[in-house]
Short mmCIF file of C-alpha atoms in Angstrom, two decimals:
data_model
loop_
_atom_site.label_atom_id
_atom_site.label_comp_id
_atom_site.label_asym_id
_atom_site.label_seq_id
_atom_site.Cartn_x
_atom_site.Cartn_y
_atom_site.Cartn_z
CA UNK A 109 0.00 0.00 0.00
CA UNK A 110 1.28 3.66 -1.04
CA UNK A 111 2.95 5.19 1.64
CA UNK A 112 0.85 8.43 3.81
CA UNK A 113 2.09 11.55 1.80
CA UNK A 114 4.54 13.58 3.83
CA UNK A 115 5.85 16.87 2.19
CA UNK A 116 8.98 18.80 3.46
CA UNK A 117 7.79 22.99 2.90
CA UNK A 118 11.36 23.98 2.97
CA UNK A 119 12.43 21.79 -0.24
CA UNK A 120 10.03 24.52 -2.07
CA UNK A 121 12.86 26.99 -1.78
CA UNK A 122 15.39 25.10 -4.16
CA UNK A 123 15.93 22.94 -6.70
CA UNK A 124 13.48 19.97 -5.34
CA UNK A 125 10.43 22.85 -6.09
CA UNK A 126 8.60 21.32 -8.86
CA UNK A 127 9.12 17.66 -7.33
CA UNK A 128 7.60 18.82 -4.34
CA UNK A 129 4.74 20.49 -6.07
CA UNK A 130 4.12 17.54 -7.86
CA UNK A 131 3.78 15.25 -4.51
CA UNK A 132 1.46 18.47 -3.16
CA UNK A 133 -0.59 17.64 -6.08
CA UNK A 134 -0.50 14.27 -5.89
CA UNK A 135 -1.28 14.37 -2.39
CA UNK A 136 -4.91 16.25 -3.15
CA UNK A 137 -5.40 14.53 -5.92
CA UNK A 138 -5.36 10.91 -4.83
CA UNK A 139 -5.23 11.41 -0.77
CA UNK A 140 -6.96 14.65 0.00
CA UNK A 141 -4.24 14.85 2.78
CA UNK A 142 -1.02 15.01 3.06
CA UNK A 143 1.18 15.99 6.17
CA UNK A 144 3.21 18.77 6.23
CA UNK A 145 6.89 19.22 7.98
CA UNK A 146 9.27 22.47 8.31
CA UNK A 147 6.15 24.98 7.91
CA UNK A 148 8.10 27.73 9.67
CA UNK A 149 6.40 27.31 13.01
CA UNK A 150 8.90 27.01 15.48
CA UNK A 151 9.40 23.76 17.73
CA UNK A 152 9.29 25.15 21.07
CA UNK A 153 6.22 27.07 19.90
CA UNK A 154 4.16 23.71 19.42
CA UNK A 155 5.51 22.32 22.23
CA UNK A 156 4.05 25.29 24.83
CA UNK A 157 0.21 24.70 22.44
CA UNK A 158 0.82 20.96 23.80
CA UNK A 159 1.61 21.78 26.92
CA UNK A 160 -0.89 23.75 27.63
CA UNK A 161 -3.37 22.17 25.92
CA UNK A 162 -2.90 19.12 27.64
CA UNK A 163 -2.62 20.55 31.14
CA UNK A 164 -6.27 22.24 30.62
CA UNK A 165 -7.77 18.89 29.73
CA UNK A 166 -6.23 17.40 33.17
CA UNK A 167 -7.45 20.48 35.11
CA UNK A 168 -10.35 21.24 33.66
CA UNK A 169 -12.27 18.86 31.51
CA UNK A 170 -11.33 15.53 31.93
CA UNK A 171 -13.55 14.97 35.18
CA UNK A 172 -16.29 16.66 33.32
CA UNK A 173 -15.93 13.62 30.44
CA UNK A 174 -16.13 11.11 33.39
CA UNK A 175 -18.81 12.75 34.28
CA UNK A 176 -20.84 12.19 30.67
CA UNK A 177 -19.37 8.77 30.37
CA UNK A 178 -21.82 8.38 33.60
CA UNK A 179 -24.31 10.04 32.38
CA UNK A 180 -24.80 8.25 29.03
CA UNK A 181 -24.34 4.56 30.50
CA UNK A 182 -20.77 4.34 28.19
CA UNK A 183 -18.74 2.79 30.74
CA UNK A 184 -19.43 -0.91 29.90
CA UNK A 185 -20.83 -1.00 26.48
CA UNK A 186 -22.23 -4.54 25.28
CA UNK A 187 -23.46 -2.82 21.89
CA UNK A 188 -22.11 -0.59 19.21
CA UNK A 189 -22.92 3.12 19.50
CA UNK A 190 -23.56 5.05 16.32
CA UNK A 191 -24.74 8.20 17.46
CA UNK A 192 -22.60 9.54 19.92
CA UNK A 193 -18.43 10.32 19.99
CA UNK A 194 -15.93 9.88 22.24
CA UNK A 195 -14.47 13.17 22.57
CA UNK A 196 -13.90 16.15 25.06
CA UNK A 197 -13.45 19.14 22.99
CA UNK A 198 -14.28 23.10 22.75
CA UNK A 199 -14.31 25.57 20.16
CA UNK A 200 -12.72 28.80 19.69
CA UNK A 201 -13.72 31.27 16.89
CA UNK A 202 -10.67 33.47 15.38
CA UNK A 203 -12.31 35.35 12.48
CA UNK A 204 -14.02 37.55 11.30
CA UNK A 205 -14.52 37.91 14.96
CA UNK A 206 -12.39 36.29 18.19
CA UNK A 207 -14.15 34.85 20.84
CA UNK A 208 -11.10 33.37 22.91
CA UNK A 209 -11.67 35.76 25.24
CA UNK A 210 -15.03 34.41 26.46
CA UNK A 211 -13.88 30.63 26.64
CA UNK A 212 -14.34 29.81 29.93
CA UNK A 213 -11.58 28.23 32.09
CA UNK A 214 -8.76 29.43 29.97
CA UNK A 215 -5.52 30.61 31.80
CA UNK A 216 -3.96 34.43 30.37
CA UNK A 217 -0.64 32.24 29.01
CA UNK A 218 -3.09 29.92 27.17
CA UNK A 219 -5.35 32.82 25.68
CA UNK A 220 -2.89 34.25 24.33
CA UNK A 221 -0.82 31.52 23.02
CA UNK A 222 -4.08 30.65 20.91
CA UNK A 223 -4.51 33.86 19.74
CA UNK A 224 -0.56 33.50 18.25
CA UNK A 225 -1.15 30.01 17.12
CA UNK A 226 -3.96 31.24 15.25
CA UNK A 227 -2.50 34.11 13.16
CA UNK A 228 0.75 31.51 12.32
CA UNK A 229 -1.60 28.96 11.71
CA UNK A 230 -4.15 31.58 8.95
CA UNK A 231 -0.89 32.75 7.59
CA UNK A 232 0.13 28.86 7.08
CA UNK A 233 -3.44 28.16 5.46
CA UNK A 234 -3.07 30.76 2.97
CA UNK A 235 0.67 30.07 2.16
CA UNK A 236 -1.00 26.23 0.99
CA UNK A 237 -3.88 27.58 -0.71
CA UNK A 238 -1.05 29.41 -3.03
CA UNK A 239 0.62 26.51 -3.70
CA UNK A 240 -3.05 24.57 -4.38
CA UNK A 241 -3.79 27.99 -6.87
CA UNK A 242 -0.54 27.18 -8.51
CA UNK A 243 -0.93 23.35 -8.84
CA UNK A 244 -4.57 23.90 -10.56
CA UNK A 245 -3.23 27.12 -12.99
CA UNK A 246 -5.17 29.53 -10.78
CA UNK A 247 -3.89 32.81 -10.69
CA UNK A 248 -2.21 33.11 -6.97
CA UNK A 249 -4.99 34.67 -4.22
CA UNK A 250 -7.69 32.75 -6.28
CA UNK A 251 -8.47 30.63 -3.24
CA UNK A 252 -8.41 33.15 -0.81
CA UNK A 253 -10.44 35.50 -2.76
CA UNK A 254 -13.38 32.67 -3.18
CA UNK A 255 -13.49 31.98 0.59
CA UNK A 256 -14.06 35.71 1.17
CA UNK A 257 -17.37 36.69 2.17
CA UNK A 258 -18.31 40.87 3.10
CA UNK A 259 -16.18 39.73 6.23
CA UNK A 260 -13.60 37.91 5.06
CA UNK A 261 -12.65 34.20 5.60
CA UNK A 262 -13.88 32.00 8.63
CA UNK A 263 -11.62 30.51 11.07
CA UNK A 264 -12.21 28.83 13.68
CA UNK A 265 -10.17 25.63 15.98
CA UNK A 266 -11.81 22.16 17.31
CA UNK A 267 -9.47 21.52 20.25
CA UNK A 268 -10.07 17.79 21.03
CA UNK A 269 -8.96 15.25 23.50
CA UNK A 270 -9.94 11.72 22.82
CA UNK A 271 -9.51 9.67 26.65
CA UNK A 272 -8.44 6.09 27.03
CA UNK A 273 -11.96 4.32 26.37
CA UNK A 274 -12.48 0.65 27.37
CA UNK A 275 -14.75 -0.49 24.47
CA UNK A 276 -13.13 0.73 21.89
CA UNK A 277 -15.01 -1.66 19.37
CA UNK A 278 -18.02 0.07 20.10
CA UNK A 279 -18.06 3.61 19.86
CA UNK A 280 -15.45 6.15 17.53
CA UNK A 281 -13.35 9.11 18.86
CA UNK A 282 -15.29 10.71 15.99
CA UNK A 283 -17.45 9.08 13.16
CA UNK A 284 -16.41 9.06 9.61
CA UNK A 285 -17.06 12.15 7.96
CA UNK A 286 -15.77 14.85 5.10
CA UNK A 287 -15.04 18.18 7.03
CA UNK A 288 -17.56 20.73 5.18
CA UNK A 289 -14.79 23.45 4.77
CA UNK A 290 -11.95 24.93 2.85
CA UNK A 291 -8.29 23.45 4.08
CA UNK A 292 -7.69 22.22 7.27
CA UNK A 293 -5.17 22.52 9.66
CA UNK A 294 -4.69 19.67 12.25
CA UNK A 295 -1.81 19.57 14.95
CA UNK A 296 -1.83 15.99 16.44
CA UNK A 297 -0.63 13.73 19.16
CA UNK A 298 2.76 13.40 18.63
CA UNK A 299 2.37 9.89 20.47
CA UNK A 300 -1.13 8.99 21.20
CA UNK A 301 -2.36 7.73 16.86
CA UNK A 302 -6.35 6.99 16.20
CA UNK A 303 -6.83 9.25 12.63
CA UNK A 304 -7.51 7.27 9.70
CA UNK A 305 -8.77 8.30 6.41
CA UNK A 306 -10.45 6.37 3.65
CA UNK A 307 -8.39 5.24 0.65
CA UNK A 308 -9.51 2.87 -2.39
CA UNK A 309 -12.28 1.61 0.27
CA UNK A 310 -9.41 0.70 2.76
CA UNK A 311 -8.90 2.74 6.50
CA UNK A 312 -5.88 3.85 6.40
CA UNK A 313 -3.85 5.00 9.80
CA UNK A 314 -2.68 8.67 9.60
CA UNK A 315 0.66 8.11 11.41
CA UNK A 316 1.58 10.79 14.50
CA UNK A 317 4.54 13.06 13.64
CA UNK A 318 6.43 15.57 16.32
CA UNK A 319 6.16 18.92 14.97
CA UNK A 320 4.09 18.31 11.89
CA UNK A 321 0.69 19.34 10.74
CA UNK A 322 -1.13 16.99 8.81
CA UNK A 323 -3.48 18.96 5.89
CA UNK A 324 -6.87 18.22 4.66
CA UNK A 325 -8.87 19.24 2.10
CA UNK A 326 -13.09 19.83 2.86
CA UNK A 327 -15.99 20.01 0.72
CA UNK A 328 -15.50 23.39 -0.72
CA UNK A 329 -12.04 22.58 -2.31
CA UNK A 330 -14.23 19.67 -4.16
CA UNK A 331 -16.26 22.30 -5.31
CA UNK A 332 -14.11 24.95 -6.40
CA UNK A 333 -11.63 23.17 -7.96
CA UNK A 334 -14.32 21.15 -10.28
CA UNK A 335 -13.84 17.59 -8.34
CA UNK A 336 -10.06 17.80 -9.41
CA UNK A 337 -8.71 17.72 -5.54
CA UNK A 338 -10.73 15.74 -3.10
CA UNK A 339 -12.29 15.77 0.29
CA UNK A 340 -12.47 12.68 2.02
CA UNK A 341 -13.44 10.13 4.41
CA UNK A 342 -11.72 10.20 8.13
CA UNK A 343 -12.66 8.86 11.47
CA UNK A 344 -10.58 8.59 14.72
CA UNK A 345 -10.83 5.79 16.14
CA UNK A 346 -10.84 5.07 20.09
CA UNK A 347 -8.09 3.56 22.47
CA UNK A 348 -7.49 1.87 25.84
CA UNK A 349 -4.17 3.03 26.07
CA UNK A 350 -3.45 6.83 26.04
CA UNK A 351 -5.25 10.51 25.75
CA UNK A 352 -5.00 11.64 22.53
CA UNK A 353 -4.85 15.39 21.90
CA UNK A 354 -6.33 17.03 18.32
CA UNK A 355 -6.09 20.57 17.45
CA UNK A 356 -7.69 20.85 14.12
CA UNK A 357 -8.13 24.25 12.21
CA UNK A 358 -10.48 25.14 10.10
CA UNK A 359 -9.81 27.74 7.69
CA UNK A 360 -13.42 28.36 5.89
CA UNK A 361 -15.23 30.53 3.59
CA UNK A 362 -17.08 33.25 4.98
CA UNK A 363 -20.64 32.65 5.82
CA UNK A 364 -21.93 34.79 2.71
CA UNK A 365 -19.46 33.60 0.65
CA UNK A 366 -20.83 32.49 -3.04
CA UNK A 367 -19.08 29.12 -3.80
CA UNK A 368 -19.15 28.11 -7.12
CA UNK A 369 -16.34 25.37 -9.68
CA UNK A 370 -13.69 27.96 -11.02
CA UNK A 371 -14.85 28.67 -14.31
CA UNK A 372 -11.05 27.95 -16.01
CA UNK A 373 -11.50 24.65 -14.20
CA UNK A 374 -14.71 23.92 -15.87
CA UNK A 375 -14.41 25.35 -19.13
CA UNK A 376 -12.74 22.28 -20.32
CA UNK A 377 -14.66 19.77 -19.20
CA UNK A 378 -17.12 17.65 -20.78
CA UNK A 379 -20.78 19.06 -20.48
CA UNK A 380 -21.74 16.72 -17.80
CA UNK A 381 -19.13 17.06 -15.48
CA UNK A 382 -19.98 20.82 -15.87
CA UNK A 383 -22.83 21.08 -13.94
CA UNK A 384 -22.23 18.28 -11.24
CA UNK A 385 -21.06 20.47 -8.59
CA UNK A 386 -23.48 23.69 -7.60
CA UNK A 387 -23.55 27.15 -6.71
CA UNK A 388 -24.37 28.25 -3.16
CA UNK A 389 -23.85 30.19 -0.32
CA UNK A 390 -21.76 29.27 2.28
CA UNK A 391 -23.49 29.54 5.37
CA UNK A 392 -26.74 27.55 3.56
CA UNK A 393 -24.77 24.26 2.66
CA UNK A 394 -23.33 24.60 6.78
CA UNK A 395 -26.78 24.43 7.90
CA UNK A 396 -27.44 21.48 5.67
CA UNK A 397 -24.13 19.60 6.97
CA UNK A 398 -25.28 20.18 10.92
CA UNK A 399 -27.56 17.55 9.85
CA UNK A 400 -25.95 15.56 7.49
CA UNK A 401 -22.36 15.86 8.49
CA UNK A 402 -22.50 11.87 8.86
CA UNK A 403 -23.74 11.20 5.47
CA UNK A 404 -21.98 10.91 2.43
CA UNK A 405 -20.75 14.35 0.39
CA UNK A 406 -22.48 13.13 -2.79
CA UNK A 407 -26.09 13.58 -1.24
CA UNK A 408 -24.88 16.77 0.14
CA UNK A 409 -23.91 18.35 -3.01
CA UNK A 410 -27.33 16.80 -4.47
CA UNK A 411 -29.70 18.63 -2.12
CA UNK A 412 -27.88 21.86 -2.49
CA UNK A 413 -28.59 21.43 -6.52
CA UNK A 414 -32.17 20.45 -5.78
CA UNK A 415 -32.35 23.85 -3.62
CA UNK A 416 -30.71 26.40 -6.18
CA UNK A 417 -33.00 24.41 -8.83
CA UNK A 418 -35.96 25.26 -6.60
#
């Protein structure tokens, strides 16, 4: 089996450049992720987002997951559980507006180290939408220009812990699923594994890498790049060995954003792969996902092109 796609940024800066492209490519092609190493974030920085991460799921969360474990009967379950996942997490909103400052429970250091992570971590996002403009013959800012709404982009970061779980054949970390956005960001366990993503009908285990950030592409790359780059399929799957920490980012169109297949990306194309994907607003296919975030893509697209046809 092909080998998970693992790109070095700083071989972009010398004579490795188009090879490198080409695996980028490659990657969103045929993986629709890839994981990304020397992205100009420093070491030490990811290390203190661990750190402190980690030390306010001990202080301040982790009791409150025992807590629901008890409260939904999942200590000892006989059967499988479909509707529920096993995962402490919160959110925090970076654009257009921040809301870090309202997150309860968060120390000053923490606050503020999130609010840095976040403007390395948009800066990082837009540096790979580049590349992506590049690899499709977009002219560079394409991507960034799409995703903006009146407001700009939307931002936002999932910060996940997934605790040691006894029955781990019966319930996920987090059910399979296509993310709904633009790219995404995630900063991973560098110990602690669980992510796997769907390849030629095969679960495939996203390996855990020190210092690395492994990419994904959502729904609206599909879209916008005519089907050419792909979101896909990813679960995490539970252990009983071992807290697992996630920090996924989520770098989105804006809510009014109009999201439509680039037109030189179409243009091409034979007439009925021209009018597979539709045209829509952002925030109107979100509120379809919340319910159908579970189901596959494909029915996703199809009731958004049953609404505009309305």
């Amino acid at each position: 089996m092909a080998t998970f796609p693992v790109i070095n940024l700083e071989k972009l800066n010398g004579a490795e450049r188009s090879t490198t492209m080409d695996k980028i490519n490659d990657a969103c092609e045929n993986w629709g992720f890839f994981q990304v190493l020397n992205h100009g974030i420093p070491h030490d920085f990811l290390d203190t987002v661990e750190r402190l991460t980690k030390e306010h799921y001990k202080k301040c969360m982790e009791q409150r997951f025992k807590e629901l474990v008890a409260s939904k009967a999942l200590e000892g379950l006989q059967a499988e559980v479909t509707d529920m996942d096993w995962e402490s997490t919160f959110f925090i909103r970076h654009l257009p507006q921040s809301n870090v400052a309202e997150i309860p429970d968060l120390t000053d250091e923490f606050r503020n180290v999130m609010n840095e992570f976040a403007v390395k971590l948009e800066n990082l996002a837009e540096e790979l939408l580049d590349l992506l403009c590049e690899n499709l013959g977009l002219e560079k800012g394409y991507l960034k220009k799409a995703f903006n709404g009146s407001k700009g982009p939307t931002f936002g970061t999932k910060v996940s812990n997934y605790p040691p779980c006894p029955t781990p054949d019966k319930i996920k970390g987090l059910r399979a699923h296509t993310d709904a956005g633009g790219i995404i960001l995630l900063f991973q366990d560098p110990m602690v594994g669980g992510l796997q993503i769907l390849k030629n009908g095969e679960w495939v285990d996203v390996p855990p890498m020190r210092h690395s950030f492994v990419i994904n592409l959502g729904d609206q790359l599909e879209v916008i790049s005519n089907g050419r780059y792909r979101s896909v399929e990813h679960r995490v799957m539970t252990q009983t060995q071992g807290s697992r920490m996630s920090i996924a980012s989520f770098y989105n169109p804006g809510s009014d954003a109009i999201i439509y297949p680039a037109p030189a990306l179409v243009e091409n194309e034979a007439e009925e792969k021209k009018e597979w994907y539709p045209k829509f607003v952002f925030e109107d296919y979100m509120k379809l996902y919340a319910g159908m975030k579970f189901q596959a893509k494909e029915t996703r697209f199809e009731a958004m092109k049953a609404t505009a046809t309305a």
